[in-house]
XYZ file of C-alpha atoms in Angstrom:
494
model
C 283.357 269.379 73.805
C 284.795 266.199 72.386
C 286.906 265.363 68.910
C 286.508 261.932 67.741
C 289.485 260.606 65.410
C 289.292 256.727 64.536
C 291.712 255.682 62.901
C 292.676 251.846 61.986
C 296.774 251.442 62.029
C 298.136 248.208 60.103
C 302.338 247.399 59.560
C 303.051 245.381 56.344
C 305.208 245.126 53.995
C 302.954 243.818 51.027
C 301.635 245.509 48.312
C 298.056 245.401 47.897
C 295.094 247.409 46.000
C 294.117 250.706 47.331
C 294.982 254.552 46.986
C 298.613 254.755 47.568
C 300.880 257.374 49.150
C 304.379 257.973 48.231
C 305.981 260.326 49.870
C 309.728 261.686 48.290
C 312.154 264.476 49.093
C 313.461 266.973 47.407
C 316.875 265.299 45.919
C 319.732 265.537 43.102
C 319.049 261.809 42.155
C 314.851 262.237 42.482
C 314.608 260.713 38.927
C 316.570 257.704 40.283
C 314.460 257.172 43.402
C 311.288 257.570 41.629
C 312.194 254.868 38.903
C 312.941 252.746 41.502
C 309.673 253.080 43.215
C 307.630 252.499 40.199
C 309.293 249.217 39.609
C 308.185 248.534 43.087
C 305.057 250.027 42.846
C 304.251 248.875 39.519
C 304.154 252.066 37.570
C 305.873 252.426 33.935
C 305.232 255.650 33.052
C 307.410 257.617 35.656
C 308.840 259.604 32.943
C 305.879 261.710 32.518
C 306.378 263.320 36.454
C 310.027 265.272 34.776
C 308.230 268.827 36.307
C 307.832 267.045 39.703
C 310.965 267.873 42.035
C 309.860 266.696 45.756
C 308.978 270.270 47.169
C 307.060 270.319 50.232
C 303.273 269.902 49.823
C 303.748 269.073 45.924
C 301.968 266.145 44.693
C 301.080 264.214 41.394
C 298.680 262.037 40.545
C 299.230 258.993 38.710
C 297.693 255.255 37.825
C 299.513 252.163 37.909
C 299.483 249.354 35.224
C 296.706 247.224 37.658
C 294.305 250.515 37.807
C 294.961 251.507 41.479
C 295.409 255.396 42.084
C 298.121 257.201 43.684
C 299.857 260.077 44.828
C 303.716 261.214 44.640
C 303.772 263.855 47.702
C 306.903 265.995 48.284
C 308.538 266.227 51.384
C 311.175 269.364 50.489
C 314.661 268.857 50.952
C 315.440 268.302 54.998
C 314.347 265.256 56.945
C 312.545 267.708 59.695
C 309.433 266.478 61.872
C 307.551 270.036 61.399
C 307.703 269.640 57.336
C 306.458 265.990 57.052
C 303.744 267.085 59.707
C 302.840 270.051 58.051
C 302.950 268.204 54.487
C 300.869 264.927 55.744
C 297.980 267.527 57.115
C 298.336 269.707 54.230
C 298.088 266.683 51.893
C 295.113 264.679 53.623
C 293.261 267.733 54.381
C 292.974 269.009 50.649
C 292.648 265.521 49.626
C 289.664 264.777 51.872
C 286.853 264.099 49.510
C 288.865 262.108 47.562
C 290.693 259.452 49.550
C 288.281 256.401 50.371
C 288.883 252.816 52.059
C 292.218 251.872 52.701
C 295.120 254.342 52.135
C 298.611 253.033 51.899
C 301.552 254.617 53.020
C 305.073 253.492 51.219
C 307.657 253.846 54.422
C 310.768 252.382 53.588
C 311.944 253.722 50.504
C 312.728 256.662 52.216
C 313.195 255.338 55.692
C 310.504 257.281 57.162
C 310.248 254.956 59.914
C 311.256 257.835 62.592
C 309.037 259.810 61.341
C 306.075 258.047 62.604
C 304.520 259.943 65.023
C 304.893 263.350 62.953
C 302.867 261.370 59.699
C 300.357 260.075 61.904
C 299.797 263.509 63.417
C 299.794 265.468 60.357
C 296.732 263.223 59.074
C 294.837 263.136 62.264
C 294.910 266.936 62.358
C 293.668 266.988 58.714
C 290.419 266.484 60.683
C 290.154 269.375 62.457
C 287.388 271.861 61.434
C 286.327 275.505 62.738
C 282.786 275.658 62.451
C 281.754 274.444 65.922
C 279.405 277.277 66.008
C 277.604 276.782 61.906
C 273.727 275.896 61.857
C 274.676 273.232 59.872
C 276.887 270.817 61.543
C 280.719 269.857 59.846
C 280.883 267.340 57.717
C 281.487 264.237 60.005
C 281.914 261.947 56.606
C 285.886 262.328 56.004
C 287.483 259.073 55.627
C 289.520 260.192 58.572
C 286.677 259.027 60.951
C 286.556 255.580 59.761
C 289.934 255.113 58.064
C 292.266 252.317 57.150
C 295.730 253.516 57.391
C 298.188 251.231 55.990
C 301.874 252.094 56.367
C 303.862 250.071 54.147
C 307.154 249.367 55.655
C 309.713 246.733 56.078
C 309.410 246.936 60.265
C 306.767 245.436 61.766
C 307.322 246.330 65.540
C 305.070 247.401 68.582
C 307.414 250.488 69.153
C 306.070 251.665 65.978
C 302.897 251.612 66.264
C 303.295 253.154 69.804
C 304.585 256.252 67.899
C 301.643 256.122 65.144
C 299.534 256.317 68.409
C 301.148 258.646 70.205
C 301.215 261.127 66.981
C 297.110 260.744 66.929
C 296.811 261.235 70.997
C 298.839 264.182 70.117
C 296.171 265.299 67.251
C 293.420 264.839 69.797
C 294.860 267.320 72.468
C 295.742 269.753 69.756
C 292.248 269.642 68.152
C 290.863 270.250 71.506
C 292.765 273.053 72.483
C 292.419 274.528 68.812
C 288.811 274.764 69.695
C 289.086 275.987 72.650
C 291.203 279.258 71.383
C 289.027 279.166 68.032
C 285.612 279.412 70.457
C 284.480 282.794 70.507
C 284.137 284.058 74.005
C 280.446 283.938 74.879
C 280.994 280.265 74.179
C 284.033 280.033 76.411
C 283.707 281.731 79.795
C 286.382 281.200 82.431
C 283.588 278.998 84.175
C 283.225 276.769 80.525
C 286.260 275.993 80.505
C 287.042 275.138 83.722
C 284.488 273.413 83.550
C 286.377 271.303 80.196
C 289.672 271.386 82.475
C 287.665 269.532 85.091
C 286.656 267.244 82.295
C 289.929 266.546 81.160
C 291.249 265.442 84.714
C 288.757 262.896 85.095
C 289.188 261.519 81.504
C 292.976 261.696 81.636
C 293.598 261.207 85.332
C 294.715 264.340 86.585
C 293.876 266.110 89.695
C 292.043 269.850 89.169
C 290.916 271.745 91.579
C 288.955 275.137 90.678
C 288.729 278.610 92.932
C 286.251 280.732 92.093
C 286.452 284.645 92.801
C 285.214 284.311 96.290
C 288.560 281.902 96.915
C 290.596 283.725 95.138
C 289.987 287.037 97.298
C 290.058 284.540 100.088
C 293.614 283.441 98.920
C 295.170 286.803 97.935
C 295.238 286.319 94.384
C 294.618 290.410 94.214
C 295.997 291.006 90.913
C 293.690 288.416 88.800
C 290.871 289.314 91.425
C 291.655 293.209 90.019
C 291.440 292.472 86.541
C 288.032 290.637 86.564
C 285.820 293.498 88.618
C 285.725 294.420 84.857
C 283.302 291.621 84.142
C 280.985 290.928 86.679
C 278.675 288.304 84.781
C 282.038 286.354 84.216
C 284.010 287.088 86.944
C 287.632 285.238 87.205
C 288.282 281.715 88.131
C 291.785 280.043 88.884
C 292.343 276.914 88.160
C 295.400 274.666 89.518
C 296.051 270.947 87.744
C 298.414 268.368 89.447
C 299.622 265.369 87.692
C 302.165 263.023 89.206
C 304.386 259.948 88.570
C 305.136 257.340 91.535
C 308.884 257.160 89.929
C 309.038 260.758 89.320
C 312.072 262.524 90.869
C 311.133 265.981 89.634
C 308.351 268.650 89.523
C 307.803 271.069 86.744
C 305.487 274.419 86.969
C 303.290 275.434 83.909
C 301.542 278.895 83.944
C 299.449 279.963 80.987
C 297.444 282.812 80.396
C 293.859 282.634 80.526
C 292.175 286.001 79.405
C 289.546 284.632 77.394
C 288.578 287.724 75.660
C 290.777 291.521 75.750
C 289.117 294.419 75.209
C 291.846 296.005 76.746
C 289.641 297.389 79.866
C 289.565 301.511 80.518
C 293.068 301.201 77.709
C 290.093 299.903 75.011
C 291.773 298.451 72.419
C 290.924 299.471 68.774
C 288.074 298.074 66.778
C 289.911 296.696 63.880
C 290.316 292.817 64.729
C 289.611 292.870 68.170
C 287.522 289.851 67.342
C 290.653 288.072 67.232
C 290.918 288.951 71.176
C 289.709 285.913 71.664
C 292.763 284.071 71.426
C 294.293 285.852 74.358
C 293.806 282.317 76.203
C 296.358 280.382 73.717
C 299.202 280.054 76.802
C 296.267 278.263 79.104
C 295.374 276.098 76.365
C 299.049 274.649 75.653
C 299.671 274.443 79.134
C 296.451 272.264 79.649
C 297.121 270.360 76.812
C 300.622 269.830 77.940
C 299.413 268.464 81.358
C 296.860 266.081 79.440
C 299.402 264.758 77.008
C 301.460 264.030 80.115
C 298.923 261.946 81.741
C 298.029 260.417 78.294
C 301.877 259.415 78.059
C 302.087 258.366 81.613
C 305.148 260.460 81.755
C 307.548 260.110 84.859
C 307.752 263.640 85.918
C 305.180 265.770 88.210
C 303.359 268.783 86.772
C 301.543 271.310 89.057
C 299.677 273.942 86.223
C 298.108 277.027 86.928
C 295.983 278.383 84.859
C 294.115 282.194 85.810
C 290.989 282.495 83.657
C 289.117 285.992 83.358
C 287.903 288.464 80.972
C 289.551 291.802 80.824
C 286.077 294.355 80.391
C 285.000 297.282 80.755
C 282.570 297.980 83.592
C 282.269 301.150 86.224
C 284.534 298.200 88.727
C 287.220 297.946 86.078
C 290.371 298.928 87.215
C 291.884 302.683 85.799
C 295.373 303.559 84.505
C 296.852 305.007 88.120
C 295.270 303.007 90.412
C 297.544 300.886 92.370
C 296.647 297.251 93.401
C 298.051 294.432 95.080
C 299.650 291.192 94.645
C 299.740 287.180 95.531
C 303.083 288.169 96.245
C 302.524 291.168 98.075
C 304.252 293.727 96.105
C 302.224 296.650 94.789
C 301.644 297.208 91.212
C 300.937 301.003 89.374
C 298.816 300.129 86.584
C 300.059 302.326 83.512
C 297.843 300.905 81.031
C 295.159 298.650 81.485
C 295.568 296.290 78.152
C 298.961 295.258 79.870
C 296.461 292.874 82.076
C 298.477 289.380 80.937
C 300.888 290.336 83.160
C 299.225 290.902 85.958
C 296.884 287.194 85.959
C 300.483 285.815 85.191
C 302.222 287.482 88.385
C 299.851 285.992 91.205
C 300.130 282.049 89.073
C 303.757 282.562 89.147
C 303.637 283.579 93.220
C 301.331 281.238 93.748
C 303.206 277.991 92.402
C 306.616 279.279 93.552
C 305.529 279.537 97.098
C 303.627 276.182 97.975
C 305.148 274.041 95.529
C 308.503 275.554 94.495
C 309.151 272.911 91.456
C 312.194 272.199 89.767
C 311.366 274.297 86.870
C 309.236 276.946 86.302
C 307.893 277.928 82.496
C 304.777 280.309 81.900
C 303.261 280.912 78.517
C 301.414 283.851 77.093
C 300.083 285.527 74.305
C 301.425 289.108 75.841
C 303.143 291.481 73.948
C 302.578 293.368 70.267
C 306.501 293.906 70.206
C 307.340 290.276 69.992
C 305.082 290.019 67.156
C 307.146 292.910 65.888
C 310.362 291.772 66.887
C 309.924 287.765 65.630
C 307.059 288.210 62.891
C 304.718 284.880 63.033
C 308.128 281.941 63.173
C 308.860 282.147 66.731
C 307.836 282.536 70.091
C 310.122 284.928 72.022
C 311.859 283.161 74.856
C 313.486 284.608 78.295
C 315.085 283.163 80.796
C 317.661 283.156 83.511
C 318.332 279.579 82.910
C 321.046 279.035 80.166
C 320.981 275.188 80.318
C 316.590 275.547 80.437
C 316.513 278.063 78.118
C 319.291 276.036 75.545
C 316.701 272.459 75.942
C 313.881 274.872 74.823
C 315.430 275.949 71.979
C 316.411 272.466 71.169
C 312.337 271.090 71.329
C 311.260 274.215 69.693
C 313.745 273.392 66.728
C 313.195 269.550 66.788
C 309.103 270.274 66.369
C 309.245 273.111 64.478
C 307.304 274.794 67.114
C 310.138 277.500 67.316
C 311.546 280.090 69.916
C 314.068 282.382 69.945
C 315.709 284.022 72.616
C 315.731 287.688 73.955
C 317.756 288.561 76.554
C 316.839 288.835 80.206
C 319.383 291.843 81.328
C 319.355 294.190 84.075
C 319.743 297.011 82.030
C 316.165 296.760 81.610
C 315.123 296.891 85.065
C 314.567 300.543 85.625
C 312.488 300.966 83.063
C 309.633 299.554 84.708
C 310.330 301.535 88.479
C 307.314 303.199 89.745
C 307.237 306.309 92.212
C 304.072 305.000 93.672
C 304.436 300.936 94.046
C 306.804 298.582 93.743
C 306.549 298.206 90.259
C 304.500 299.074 87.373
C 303.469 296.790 84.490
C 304.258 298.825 81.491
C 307.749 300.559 80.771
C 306.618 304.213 79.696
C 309.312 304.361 76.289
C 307.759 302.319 73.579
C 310.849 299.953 72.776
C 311.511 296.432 74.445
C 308.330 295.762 74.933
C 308.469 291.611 75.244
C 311.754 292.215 77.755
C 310.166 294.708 80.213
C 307.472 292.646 80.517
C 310.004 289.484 81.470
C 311.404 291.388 83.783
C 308.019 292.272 85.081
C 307.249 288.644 85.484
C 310.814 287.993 86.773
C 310.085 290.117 89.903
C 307.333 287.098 90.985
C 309.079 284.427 90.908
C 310.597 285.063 94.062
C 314.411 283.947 92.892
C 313.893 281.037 91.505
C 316.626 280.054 89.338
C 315.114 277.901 86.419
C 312.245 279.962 84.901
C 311.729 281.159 81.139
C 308.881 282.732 79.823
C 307.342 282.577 76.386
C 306.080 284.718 74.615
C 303.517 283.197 71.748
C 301.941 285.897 70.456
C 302.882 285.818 67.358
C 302.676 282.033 67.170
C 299.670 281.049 69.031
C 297.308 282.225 66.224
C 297.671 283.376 62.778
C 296.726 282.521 59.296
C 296.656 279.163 57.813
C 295.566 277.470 54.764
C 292.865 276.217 56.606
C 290.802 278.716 57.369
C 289.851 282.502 55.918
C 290.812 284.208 58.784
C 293.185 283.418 61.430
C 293.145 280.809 64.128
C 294.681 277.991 66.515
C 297.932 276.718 65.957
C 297.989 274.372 68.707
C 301.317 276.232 69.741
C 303.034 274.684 73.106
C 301.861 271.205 73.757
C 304.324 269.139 71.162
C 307.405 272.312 72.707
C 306.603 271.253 76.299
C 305.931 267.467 75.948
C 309.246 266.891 73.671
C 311.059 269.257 76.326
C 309.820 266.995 79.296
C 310.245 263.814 77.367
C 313.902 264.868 76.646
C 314.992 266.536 80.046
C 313.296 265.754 82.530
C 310.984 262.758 82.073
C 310.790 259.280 80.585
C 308.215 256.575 79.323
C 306.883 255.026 82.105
């Protein structure tokens, strides 16, 4: 499964004949600006844009004195990376059809300069399209494919265009991993995409190594081994991804969940959207894309990811509310409810890592609870931790890319909630409140005391509705968080 995005990337600072960009905020003196950019720009009839203010995602048309065409596209009121992304996809994506040839891009009047790598994502992600699965194949005939972007500026340097590039290698991972979520799940069995995984390794040059069920008994992984009897023609596959720097002086652990489609097992789930089950592998995907943007980047950190794919089904092997089952770790686990199965895949990664790599830092990612949904709406991911200085940094990315989290706290007053008389713990607190904390702390008891974890929640973020699409679907949620948070703490440019 591949996304192709060609783009052509020139620096000048002339002014020459083709559909023109102008990008303004949202400002007291907007009248000002604008005159000054049609004397630039060689439009006299400025006047006629009074109703246009600079809001995000407006635009106006308008022709200049030589006949070229043009847009005005507003950029809202605060200089933030997640707006001008948002706005540049929003833009090129409506615009499609009707941008040709060469498309220039006036910079400097607005010192957009920083803002290269968001602009240059934002259009590259204008190409993404969700019907992988239609008889008739998507368009492949945007402009996008075979474009001439031309970003008028007064710089001319090679760090810029490093950024453009980096915000379209960006695009790329995002696309993929938005198809990956968006697949339904007949077309993306834990073996399919381990199988990508794999593919991604070789391309991006990290290592990948795959255990199928057999190794996974073999290892102990008991809890993910539990949750896929209920799917015997897919049965679960974990996957572990190592990427390393020479210089690096650090080692980060990613977990992300990998249930590829929830039913909810023996605690069936109700038929109304369950279709949209199919996104319960959203933390896998941004954790994989995180590890190939990484790579891509050459950052100087190490990464050891761990990804546990499996369906959670129905089936006479499926595992029953009561039954008790073991653990990576060890510990025994009373299973309340069955649909509380992220949990469990989640507890035998986080063993796993903590005990033959023990990194630095530790960070899972999962699409887990209804209550944080309830608790955050569709803005932010819900963050734990009991790392003030990790958990402060991931608040920092997550406000920097707009790819937001907000944190819940990790107390022991939750702790007894989720006590069982039969195990050593149980994965789902019987009183229907806290529901994204008691799971935490359900995590939190397998990470064998390690002292820089947080957890994220994205289930709220991870899919939802767009203007892109009729229904809901991928966000790309994760990769741009956990590359930004690595660039900024932990790693740097090779």
């Amino acid at each position: 499964m591949k996304i192709f995005v060609k783009m052509e990337i020139k620096i000048n600072s002339k002014i020459n004949k083709s559909t023109l960009i102008v990008p303004v905020f949202e400002q007291e003196d907007l009248k000002t600006k604008l005159l000054d950019v049609c004397k630039l720009i060689g439009f006299d009839q400025w006047s006629y844009f009074d109703d246009f203010k600079g809001k995000a995602k407006e635009n106006c048309l308008f022709i200049t004195s030589s006949g070229e065409k043009g847009y005005f596209l507003g950029l809202g009121k605060n200089r933030e990376q997640a707006v001008i992304k948002n706005t540049f996809r929003s833009f090129f994506y409506t615009k499609k059809e009707k941008l040709n040839g060469t498309v220039r891009v006036l910079l400097s009047h607005e010192n957009l300069e920083e803002f290269a790598s968001s602009i240059s994502n934002g259009i590259a992600l204008a190409n993404y399209n969700l019907g992988a699965q239609k008889k008739k194949e998507p368009s492949k005939s945007w402009f996008l494919e075979n474009a001439i972007l031309d970003f008028q500026t007064d710089l001319n340097n090679d760090t810029l265009i490093i950024e453009f590039e980096k915000g379209i290698a960006l695009a790329k991972t995002q696309m993929k991993i938005m198809e990956w979520v968006d697949a339904p799940s007949n077309y993306k069995t834990p073996r399919m995409i381990s199988d990508w995984i794999k593919e991604s390794g070789k391309e991006y040059g990290f290592e990948v190594k795959i255990f199928d069920n057999n190794i996974c008994v073999d290892l102990g992984l008991k809890a993910l081994v539990a949750v896929g009897k209920g799917s015997v023609e897919n049965p679960p596959i974990f996957v572990l991804m190592e990427y390393s720097h020479p210089e690096a002086s650090k080692t980060i652990g990613l977990i992300g969940k990998g249930v590829t489609f929830d039913t909810g097992g023996v605690s069936l789930k109700p038929g109304d959207n369950m279709n949209y089950m199919k996104c319960d592998m959203g933390g896998a995907a941004a954790v994989v894309g995180a590890i190939e943007m990484a790579a891509k980047l050459k950052l100087m950190i190490n990464i050891v990811a761990a990804v546990p794919l499996t369906e959670n089904c129905i089936d006479s092997l499926a595992i029953k509310p009561g039954d008790v089952i073991g653990s990576y770790s060890g510990k025994t686990i009373e299973v309340i409810n069955t649909d509380a199965e992220g949990r469990l895949i989640l507890a035998d990664a986080l063993s796993y890592v903590k005990k033959n790599y023990n990194p630095d830092i530790l960070i899972d990612l999962a699409t887990l609870t209804g209550n944080c949904i309830q608790s955050l709406g569709y803005a932010a991911a819900a963050l734990l931790s009991n790392n003030d200085d990790l958990a402060n940094a991931i608040l920092a990315s997550g406000q920097k890319t707009g790819e937001k989290t907000w944190r819940m706290p990790l107390w022991d007053d939750y702790k007894d909630m989720m006590k069982s008389d039969v195990a050593d713990i149980k994965n789902l607190s019987s009183a229907p409140v806290a529901g994204a904390i008691t799971a935490a702390k359900f995590l939190e008891e397998f990470i064998d005391g390690h002292t820089s974890w947080a957890h994220l929640d994205i289930a709220g973020v991870a899919f939802g509705d767009s203007e892109y699409s009729s229904m809901k679907s991928a966000t790309g949620y994760g990769v741009q968080l956990l590359v930004d948070f690595i660039e900024n703490n932990i790693a740097s440019n090779k």
